[in-house]
Amino acid sequence: MSDLQIHVGDSAEDFAGRFADAWHRAERGETVNERHLSFDSFETLARALTPKRLELLRHLHRTPAASINALAKSVGRDYRRVHEDVEALVAAGLVDREEDGTGLTAPYDAISTRIAL
């Protein structure tokens, strides 16, 4: 497992620099296995990663779920609300879903956040 790196308010040059750095390391034969997400503002990140959604991420990190229904039952929350939260987390890139639509995971150990000023 690895860390998820979240960038808030980065410029296109910041993104290009991360990409070029990974490219050069791969050319040198280094293994490059990084996961980065970018949000345009802190407000966008805060809408995507609410306290309840962070709770779901922590749960999925410890115990991947076979389905949204199974996740809702295991955290003791209403299916509809968990479904909404999972859809938002998947859309933001914070939760992985199997290709068949089942199997939910948060396959990283930590989230590191960099907020540009």
Short mmCIF file of C-alpha atoms in Angstrom, two decimals:
data_model
loop_
_atom_site.label_atom_id
_atom_site.label_comp_id
_atom_site.label_asym_id
_atom_site.label_seq_id
_atom_site.Cartn_x
_atom_site.Cartn_y
_atom_site.Cartn_z
CA MET A 1 0.00 0.00 0.00
CA SER A 2 0.98 3.59 -0.38
CA ASP A 3 0.03 7.13 0.46
CA LEU A 4 -2.50 9.16 -1.46
CA GLN A 5 -1.22 12.64 -2.16
CA ILE A 6 -3.86 15.35 -2.47
CA HIS A 7 -2.94 18.70 -4.00
CA VAL A 8 -5.18 21.73 -3.56
CA GLY A 9 -4.87 24.78 -5.76
CA ASP A 10 -1.80 23.61 -7.67
CA SER A 11 -0.99 25.15 -11.01
CA ALA A 12 -0.55 23.32 -14.29
CA GLU A 13 3.20 23.77 -13.83
CA ASP A 14 3.04 21.94 -10.49
CA PHE A 15 1.22 19.04 -12.13
CA ALA A 16 3.66 18.99 -15.05
CA GLY A 17 6.60 18.97 -12.63
CA ARG A 18 5.22 15.94 -10.74
CA PHE A 19 4.62 14.14 -14.03
CA ALA A 20 8.11 14.92 -15.37
CA ASP A 21 9.72 13.84 -12.09
CA ALA A 22 7.91 10.48 -12.17
CA TRP A 23 8.81 10.04 -15.84
CA HIS A 24 12.52 10.64 -15.16
CA ARG A 25 12.53 8.23 -12.22
CA ALA A 26 10.87 5.56 -14.39
CA GLU A 27 13.47 6.13 -17.12
CA ARG A 28 16.19 5.46 -14.53
CA GLY A 29 14.52 2.15 -13.75
CA GLU A 30 12.98 3.22 -10.44
CA THR A 31 9.59 1.84 -9.56
CA VAL A 32 7.06 4.65 -9.62
CA ASN A 33 3.81 3.82 -7.87
CA GLU A 34 2.23 7.07 -6.77
CA ARG A 35 -1.31 8.25 -6.50
CA HIS A 36 -2.10 11.96 -6.75
CA LEU A 37 -5.42 13.78 -6.73
CA SER A 38 -5.87 17.48 -7.40
CA PHE A 39 -8.65 19.76 -6.25
CA ASP A 40 -9.02 23.32 -7.48
CA SER A 41 -9.81 24.71 -4.02
CA PHE A 42 -10.03 23.75 -0.37
CA GLU A 43 -13.79 24.19 -0.58
CA THR A 44 -14.00 21.56 -3.32
CA LEU A 45 -11.93 19.15 -1.22
CA ALA A 46 -14.07 19.86 1.86
CA ARG A 47 -17.26 19.09 -0.11
CA ALA A 48 -15.79 15.80 -1.32
CA LEU A 49 -14.25 14.70 1.98
CA THR A 50 -16.81 15.34 4.72
CA PRO A 51 -16.39 13.85 8.21
CA LYS A 52 -18.85 11.03 7.41
CA ARG A 53 -17.01 10.26 4.17
CA LEU A 54 -13.68 10.22 5.98
CA GLU A 55 -15.24 7.72 8.38
CA LEU A 56 -16.19 5.55 5.38
CA LEU A 57 -12.64 5.82 3.98
CA ARG A 58 -11.16 4.69 7.28
CA HIS A 59 -13.57 1.77 7.44
CA LEU A 60 -12.85 0.73 3.83
CA HIS A 61 -9.12 0.93 4.52
CA ARG A 62 -9.47 -1.55 7.39
CA THR A 63 -12.26 -3.66 5.86
CA PRO A 64 -12.96 -3.52 2.12
CA ALA A 65 -16.66 -4.01 1.35
CA ALA A 66 -18.24 -6.29 -1.23
CA SER A 67 -21.02 -3.78 -1.92
CA ILE A 68 -22.53 -0.50 -0.79
CA ASN A 69 -25.23 -2.46 1.02
CA ALA A 70 -22.62 -4.43 2.95
CA LEU A 71 -20.76 -1.22 3.78
CA ALA A 72 -23.93 0.51 5.00
CA LYS A 73 -24.73 -2.44 7.27
CA SER A 74 -21.20 -2.64 8.66
CA VAL A 75 -21.11 1.06 9.59
CA GLY A 76 -24.74 1.14 10.77
CA ARG A 77 -25.85 3.88 8.39
CA ASP A 78 -28.77 4.32 6.00
CA TYR A 79 -28.12 2.71 2.59
CA ARG A 80 -29.20 5.80 0.64
CA ARG A 81 -26.80 8.12 2.46
CA VAL A 82 -23.91 5.66 2.19
CA HIS A 83 -24.65 5.23 -1.51
CA GLU A 84 -24.50 9.02 -2.03
CA ASP A 85 -21.24 9.22 -0.07
CA VAL A 86 -19.63 6.31 -1.93
CA GLU A 87 -20.61 7.76 -5.32
CA ALA A 88 -19.02 11.09 -4.34
CA LEU A 89 -15.86 9.37 -3.06
CA VAL A 90 -15.54 7.27 -6.21
CA ALA A 91 -16.08 10.33 -8.42
CA ALA A 92 -13.38 12.22 -6.48
CA GLY A 93 -10.95 9.30 -6.84
CA LEU A 94 -10.83 8.56 -3.13
CA VAL A 95 -12.45 5.09 -3.29
CA ASP A 96 -11.77 2.34 -5.80
CA ARG A 97 -14.60 0.20 -7.13
CA GLU A 98 -14.22 -3.08 -8.99
CA GLU A 99 -15.10 -2.98 -12.70
CA ASP A 100 -18.34 -4.89 -12.07
CA GLY A 101 -19.51 -2.13 -9.72
CA THR A 102 -18.94 -4.05 -6.51
CA GLY A 103 -15.89 -4.36 -4.29
CA LEU A 104 -15.09 -1.06 -2.57
CA THR A 105 -11.61 -0.28 -1.25
CA ALA A 106 -9.48 2.60 -0.03
CA PRO A 107 -6.10 1.13 -1.04
CA TYR A 108 -3.72 3.53 0.69
CA ASP A 109 -2.38 3.89 4.21
CA ALA A 110 -2.48 7.66 4.57
CA ILE A 111 -3.59 10.83 2.86
CA SER A 112 -1.06 13.64 2.55
CA THR A 113 -2.46 17.03 1.62
CA ARG A 114 -0.62 20.00 0.14
CA ILE A 115 -2.57 23.25 -0.05
CA ALA A 116 -1.07 25.96 -2.21
CA LEU A 117 -1.45 29.50 -0.92
#
